[in-house]
Amino acid sequence: MISPIRCVCCAALAASLATPTPSAAQFSDRDRREPSVLLPLEELWTTILPASPAVPPLHAGDRVYVPLRDGQIVAVAVLDGEVEWEAMQTISGVPTVGGGLFYAATPNSLRALSLETGALVWQVPLPSRLSAPLVWNNGWLIAALESQALLAVAAETGATIWNRALGGVAHVRPALAADRMYVSLDNGGLLALSLRSGQLLWEQQLDGPPAEVLPLDDLFVGSADNHFYRLSRVDGSIRWRWRTGGDIIGKAVVDEERVYFASLDNVVWALDRASGNQHWRQTLAARPTDGPGHAEDLLVLAGLGRTLTFHDPEDGLLYGRMQAPAEVAFPPLVLTEPTVGPVVMYVTGDGRLRAMARGVTPFLVDASVAPIFFKKPTAA
């Protein structure tokens, strides 16, 4: 078993969350904010993995599962970082989890492992390599292949339900919602398919490959044509679009008022969800590696390098930043553990898996930093 390294001193708290330190005179009343529900963060645990990560960690229940470059899959408890099992399984492409199983592909097979033990449950031949991450949803397993085919598989058994040609390669994760599936292709096509049959319902052609779709009341998706779109779920028609200075990366997140996304000109955006009008834009210090995450009352972003940043959804301003001990390998996971609340988890390129949770000890900040976290007192 691999022993996790835990936070054992209060000094780690101050080290785990670093914030900008301009003089207090530089802050306006607008910057003197209410304390965040999420911040400050302190280290919950750190586990040293036996190798560097191969793909982003996956979360299911009370564990995270980390495929490693040495061919292992490691199951780690969210609460304390204990490694609960290890299994040898070299994978090809990005796996997924759901329904009590871990789904992974090799160059010529599709496999399901038990989430409890790592034991093989089923294995079926795969006619081609994966071209996009596997997707599990409510008993369905979807595999997009380099051969321009899309497979719908029964997740419990591995039996093929349908197989259809796409007319292009899907490089991003298909999105499932209700009885439909939305597939982004490298030729700019966005397809709406029947989940039950694979039948084409409609197709929209964009000027660049679409990113991952967020399917809600309508479809929210960015594209490599430097636009972000809201499309009708009914027929794919454009409700509105917004031009950016770079390709859109990753999937958007939304709240009741706004939709948030990142572009490769190092900007995070907030648009009005209904109209598409800009609420704000904020320049990032590093190129983003995915869209923003939403953790409690803040947006979380990671870029190339060691820094995670936390932004106010109201106006995008920086609420705080956290420095990782090494370069962050993949965008952070944002999840909830029942006993400790929200958890921000990331893995570094040198194989350190770290979980950060809301601080329970007093947070000591320098006076020049305090205005970021505490609203200016109003006159009596």
PDB file of N, CA and C in Angstrom, residues 12-66:
ATOM      1  N   ALA A  12       1.086  24.747   6.754  1.00  0.00           N
ATOM      2  CA  ALA A  12       0.690  24.286   5.428  1.00  0.00           C
ATOM      3  C   ALA A  12      -0.526  25.029   4.920  1.00  0.00           C
ATOM      4  N   LEU A  13      -1.369  25.503   5.838  1.00  0.00           N
ATOM      5  CA  LEU A  13      -2.556  26.245   5.445  1.00  0.00           C
ATOM      6  C   LEU A  13      -2.184  27.524   4.733  1.00  0.00           C
ATOM      7  N   ALA A  14      -1.293  28.282   5.327  1.00  0.00           N
ATOM      8  CA  ALA A  14      -0.890  29.536   4.696  1.00  0.00           C
ATOM      9  C   ALA A  14      -0.154  29.283   3.395  1.00  0.00           C
ATOM     10  N   ALA A  15       0.604  28.184   3.343  1.00  0.00           N
ATOM     11  CA  ALA A  15       1.351  27.887   2.124  1.00  0.00           C
ATOM     12  C   ALA A  15       0.461  27.398   1.003  1.00  0.00           C
ATOM     13  N   SER A  16      -0.651  26.746   1.366  1.00  0.00           N
ATOM     14  CA  SER A  16      -1.489  26.141   0.340  1.00  0.00           C
ATOM     15  C   SER A  16      -2.267  27.150  -0.463  1.00  0.00           C
ATOM     16  N   LEU A  17      -2.577  28.298   0.094  1.00  0.00           N
ATOM     17  CA  LEU A  17      -3.341  29.299  -0.638  1.00  0.00           C
ATOM     18  C   LEU A  17      -2.595  30.613  -0.592  1.00  0.00           C
ATOM     19  N   ALA A  18      -2.015  31.008  -1.711  1.00  0.00           N
ATOM     20  CA  ALA A  18      -1.319  32.280  -1.798  1.00  0.00           C
ATOM     21  C   ALA A  18      -2.211  33.252  -2.520  1.00  0.00           C
ATOM     22  N   THR A  19      -2.244  34.499  -2.093  1.00  0.00           N
ATOM     23  CA  THR A  19      -3.100  35.493  -2.710  1.00  0.00           C
ATOM     24  C   THR A  19      -2.274  36.695  -3.109  1.00  0.00           C
ATOM     25  N   PRO A  20      -2.768  37.519  -4.034  1.00  0.00           N
ATOM     26  CA  PRO A  20      -2.027  38.712  -4.451  1.00  0.00           C
ATOM     27  C   PRO A  20      -1.805  39.640  -3.264  1.00  0.00           C
ATOM     28  N   THR A  21      -0.706  40.365  -3.268  1.00  0.00           N
ATOM     29  CA  THR A  21      -0.391  41.211  -2.133  1.00  0.00           C
ATOM     30  C   THR A  21      -0.080  42.644  -2.543  1.00  0.00           C
ATOM     31  N   PRO A  22      -0.982  43.322  -3.241  1.00  0.00           N
ATOM     32  CA  PRO A  22      -0.782  44.748  -3.488  1.00  0.00           C
ATOM     33  C   PRO A  22      -1.058  45.523  -2.214  1.00  0.00           C
ATOM     34  N   SER A  23      -0.669  46.791  -2.187  1.00  0.00           N
ATOM     35  CA  SER A  23      -0.941  47.598  -1.007  1.00  0.00           C
ATOM     36  C   SER A  23      -2.432  47.818  -0.869  1.00  0.00           C
ATOM     37  N   ALA A  24      -2.879  48.029   0.385  1.00  0.00           N
ATOM     38  CA  ALA A  24      -4.307  48.193   0.648  1.00  0.00           C
ATOM     39  C   ALA A  24      -4.869  49.397  -0.092  1.00  0.00           C
ATOM     40  N   ALA A  25      -4.039  50.391  -0.376  1.00  0.00           N
ATOM     41  CA  ALA A  25      -4.525  51.593  -1.062  1.00  0.00           C
ATOM     42  C   ALA A  25      -4.962  51.306  -2.487  1.00  0.00           C
ATOM     43  N   GLN A  26      -4.499  50.176  -3.052  1.00  0.00           N
ATOM     44  CA  GLN A  26      -4.846  49.862  -4.431  1.00  0.00           C
ATOM     45  C   GLN A  26      -6.249  49.275  -4.556  1.00  0.00           C
ATOM     46  N   PHE A  27      -6.874  48.880  -3.447  1.00  0.00           N
ATOM     47  CA  PHE A  27      -8.183  48.262  -3.495  1.00  0.00           C
ATOM     48  C   PHE A  27      -9.275  49.314  -3.421  1.00  0.00           C
ATOM     49  N   SER A  28     -10.306  49.154  -4.254  1.00  0.00           N
ATOM     50  CA  SER A  28     -11.487  49.988  -4.158  1.00  0.00           C
ATOM     51  C   SER A  28     -12.504  49.290  -3.268  1.00  0.00           C
ATOM     52  N   ASP A  29     -13.591  49.999  -2.934  1.00  0.00           N
ATOM     53  CA  ASP A  29     -14.638  49.376  -2.135  1.00  0.00           C
ATOM     54  C   ASP A  29     -15.209  48.150  -2.830  1.00  0.00           C
ATOM     55  N   ARG A  30     -15.179  48.154  -4.173  1.00  0.00           N
ATOM     56  CA  ARG A  30     -15.705  47.030  -4.947  1.00  0.00           C
ATOM     57  C   ARG A  30     -14.925  45.744  -4.671  1.00  0.00           C
ATOM     58  N   ASP A  31     -13.634  45.885  -4.304  1.00  0.00           N
ATOM     59  CA  ASP A  31     -12.796  44.720  -4.077  1.00  0.00           C
ATOM     60  C   ASP A  31     -12.859  44.205  -2.646  1.00  0.00           C
ATOM     61  N   ARG A  32     -13.579  44.892  -1.771  1.00  0.00           N
ATOM     62  CA  ARG A  32     -13.672  44.461  -0.376  1.00  0.00           C
ATOM     63  C   ARG A  32     -14.901  43.574  -0.262  1.00  0.00           C
ATOM     64  N   ARG A  33     -14.666  42.286  -0.372  1.00  0.00           N
ATOM     65  CA  ARG A  33     -15.736  41.349  -0.640  1.00  0.00           C
ATOM     66  C   ARG A  33     -16.087  40.513   0.583  1.00  0.00           C
ATOM     67  N   GLU A  34     -17.273  39.893   0.483  1.00  0.00           N
ATOM     68  CA  GLU A  34     -17.673  38.942   1.506  1.00  0.00           C
ATOM     69  C   GLU A  34     -16.725  37.743   1.488  1.00  0.00           C
ATOM     70  N   PRO A  35     -16.514  37.087   2.637  1.00  0.00           N
ATOM     71  CA  PRO A  35     -15.697  35.870   2.627  1.00  0.00           C
ATOM     72  C   PRO A  35     -16.308  34.816   1.710  1.00  0.00           C
ATOM     73  N   SER A  36     -15.462  34.043   1.057  1.00  0.00           N
ATOM     74  CA  SER A  36     -15.926  32.981   0.180  1.00  0.00           C
ATOM     75  C   SER A  36     -16.372  31.771   1.000  1.00  0.00           C
ATOM     76  N   VAL A  37     -17.373  31.057   0.476  1.00  0.00           N
ATOM     77  CA  VAL A  37     -17.787  29.797   1.098  1.00  0.00           C
ATOM     78  C   VAL A  37     -16.693  28.744   0.925  1.00  0.00           C
ATOM     79  N   LEU A  38     -15.964  28.808  -0.196  1.00  0.00           N
ATOM     80  CA  LEU A  38     -14.942  27.804  -0.495  1.00  0.00           C
ATOM     81  C   LEU A  38     -13.610  28.099   0.178  1.00  0.00           C
ATOM     82  N   LEU A  39     -13.173  29.344   0.133  1.00  0.00           N
ATOM     83  CA  LEU A  39     -11.858  29.707   0.648  1.00  0.00           C
ATOM     84  C   LEU A  39     -11.937  30.150   2.106  1.00  0.00           C
ATOM     85  N   PRO A  40     -10.847  29.996   2.866  1.00  0.00           N
ATOM     86  CA  PRO A  40      -9.546  29.471   2.439  1.00  0.00           C
ATOM     87  C   PRO A  40      -9.543  27.950   2.367  1.00  0.00           C
ATOM     88  N   LEU A  41      -8.650  27.430   1.554  1.00  0.00           N
ATOM     89  CA  LEU A  41      -8.448  25.993   1.444  1.00  0.00           C
ATOM     90  C   LEU A  41      -7.214  25.581   2.232  1.00  0.00           C
ATOM     91  N   GLU A  42      -7.274  24.372   2.780  1.00  0.00           N
ATOM     92  CA  GLU A  42      -6.079  23.795   3.381  1.00  0.00           C
ATOM     93  C   GLU A  42      -5.923  22.364   2.885  1.00  0.00           C
ATOM     94  N   GLU A  43      -4.728  21.839   3.005  1.00  0.00           N
ATOM     95  CA  GLU A  43      -4.458  20.501   2.521  1.00  0.00           C
ATOM     96  C   GLU A  43      -5.204  19.477   3.368  1.00  0.00           C
ATOM     97  N   LEU A  44      -5.986  18.634   2.702  1.00  0.00           N
ATOM     98  CA  LEU A  44      -6.656  17.522   3.374  1.00  0.00           C
ATOM     99  C   LEU A  44      -5.724  16.321   3.424  1.00  0.00           C
ATOM    100  N   TRP A  45      -5.085  16.021   2.310  1.00  0.00           N
ATOM    101  CA  TRP A  45      -4.069  14.969   2.239  1.00  0.00           C
ATOM    102  C   TRP A  45      -3.325  15.073   0.913  1.00  0.00           C
ATOM    103  N   THR A  46      -2.155  14.455   0.872  1.00  0.00           N
ATOM    104  CA  THR A  46      -1.401  14.276  -0.362  1.00  0.00           C
ATOM    105  C   THR A  46      -0.933  12.832  -0.426  1.00  0.00           C
ATOM    106  N   THR A  47      -1.161  12.189  -1.552  1.00  0.00           N
ATOM    107  CA  THR A  47      -0.714  10.821  -1.766  1.00  0.00           C
ATOM    108  C   THR A  47       0.318  10.801  -2.886  1.00  0.00           C
ATOM    109  N   ILE A  48       1.452  10.173  -2.610  1.00  0.00           N
ATOM    110  CA  ILE A  48       2.501  10.027  -3.614  1.00  0.00           C
ATOM    111  C   ILE A  48       2.198   8.767  -4.417  1.00  0.00           C
ATOM    112  N   LEU A  49       1.909   8.936  -5.708  1.00  0.00           N
ATOM    113  CA  LEU A  49       1.591   7.814  -6.575  1.00  0.00           C
ATOM    114  C   LEU A  49       2.877   7.155  -7.071  1.00  0.00           C
ATOM    115  N   PRO A  50       2.817   5.871  -7.473  1.00  0.00           N
ATOM    116  CA  PRO A  50       4.043   5.183  -7.904  1.00  0.00           C
ATOM    117  C   PRO A  50       4.540   5.607  -9.277  1.00  0.00           C
ATOM    118  N   ALA A  51       3.752   6.375 -10.018  1.00  0.00           N
ATOM    119  CA  ALA A  51       4.171   6.844 -11.343  1.00  0.00           C
ATOM    120  C   ALA A  51       3.366   8.094 -11.677  1.00  0.00           C
ATOM    121  N   SER A  52       3.730   8.750 -12.751  1.00  0.00           N
ATOM    122  CA  SER A  52       3.010   9.950 -13.165  1.00  0.00           C
ATOM    123  C   SER A  52       1.666   9.570 -13.782  1.00  0.00           C
ATOM    124  N   PRO A  53       0.686  10.480 -13.739  1.00  0.00           N
ATOM    125  CA  PRO A  53      -0.645  10.156 -14.261  1.00  0.00           C
ATOM    126  C   PRO A  53      -0.649  10.111 -15.787  1.00  0.00           C
ATOM    127  N   ALA A  54      -1.468   9.201 -16.336  1.00  0.00           N
ATOM    128  CA  ALA A  54      -1.586   9.084 -17.788  1.00  0.00           C
ATOM    129  C   ALA A  54      -2.727   9.917 -18.327  1.00  0.00           C
ATOM    130  N   VAL A  55      -3.829  10.002 -17.580  1.00  0.00           N
ATOM    131  CA  VAL A  55      -5.030  10.740 -17.966  1.00  0.00           C
ATOM    132  C   VAL A  55      -5.607  11.366 -16.704  1.00  0.00           C
ATOM    133  N   PRO A  56      -6.594  12.257 -16.825  1.00  0.00           N
ATOM    134  CA  PRO A  56      -7.154  12.887 -15.626  1.00  0.00           C
ATOM    135  C   PRO A  56      -7.789  11.872 -14.674  1.00  0.00           C
ATOM    136  N   PRO A  57      -7.701  12.103 -13.356  1.00  0.00           N
ATOM    137  CA  PRO A  57      -8.373  11.242 -12.385  1.00  0.00           C
ATOM    138  C   PRO A  57      -9.886  11.240 -12.611  1.00  0.00           C
ATOM    139  N   LEU A  58     -10.520  10.130 -12.249  1.00  0.00           N
ATOM    140  CA  LEU A  58     -11.968   9.967 -12.368  1.00  0.00           C
ATOM    141  C   LEU A  58     -12.559   9.790 -10.974  1.00  0.00           C
ATOM    142  N   HIS A  59     -13.740  10.357 -10.766  1.00  0.00           N
ATOM    143  CA  HIS A  59     -14.372  10.298  -9.446  1.00  0.00           C
ATOM    144  C   HIS A  59     -15.669   9.513  -9.514  1.00  0.00           C
ATOM    145  N   ALA A  60     -15.875   8.628  -8.549  1.00  0.00           N
ATOM    146  CA  ALA A  60     -17.132   7.910  -8.383  1.00  0.00           C
ATOM    147  C   ALA A  60     -17.286   7.554  -6.912  1.00  0.00           C
ATOM    148  N   GLY A  61     -18.389   7.999  -6.297  1.00  0.00           N
ATOM    149  CA  GLY A  61     -18.637   7.672  -4.898  1.00  0.00           C
ATOM    150  C   GLY A  61     -17.586   8.253  -3.976  1.00  0.00           C
ATOM    151  N   ASP A  62     -16.976   7.401  -3.157  1.00  0.00           N
ATOM    152  CA  ASP A  62     -16.004   7.869  -2.171  1.00  0.00           C
ATOM    153  C   ASP A  62     -14.565   7.605  -2.599  1.00  0.00           C
ATOM    154  N   ARG A  63     -14.336   7.403  -3.912  1.00  0.00           N
ATOM    155  CA  ARG A  63     -12.978   7.176  -4.399  1.00  0.00           C
ATOM    156  C   ARG A  63     -12.705   7.996  -5.660  1.00  0.00           C
ATOM    157  N   VAL A  64     -11.406   8.210  -5.918  1.00  0.00           N
ATOM    158  CA  VAL A  64     -10.950   8.661  -7.225  1.00  0.00           C
ATOM    159  C   VAL A  64     -10.051   7.575  -7.797  1.00  0.00           C
ATOM    160  N   TYR A  65     -10.052   7.483  -9.131  1.00  0.00           N
ATOM    161  CA  TYR A  65      -9.314   6.435  -9.822  1.00  0.00           C
ATOM    162  C   TYR A  65      -8.338   7.104 -10.774  1.00  0.00           C
ATOM    163  N   VAL A  66      -7.040   6.741 -10.629  1.00  0.00           N
ATOM    164  CA  VAL A  66      -5.991   7.425 -11.373  1.00  0.00           C
ATOM    165  C   VAL A  66      -5.231   6.418 -12.239  1.00  0.00           C
TER     166      VAL A  66
END
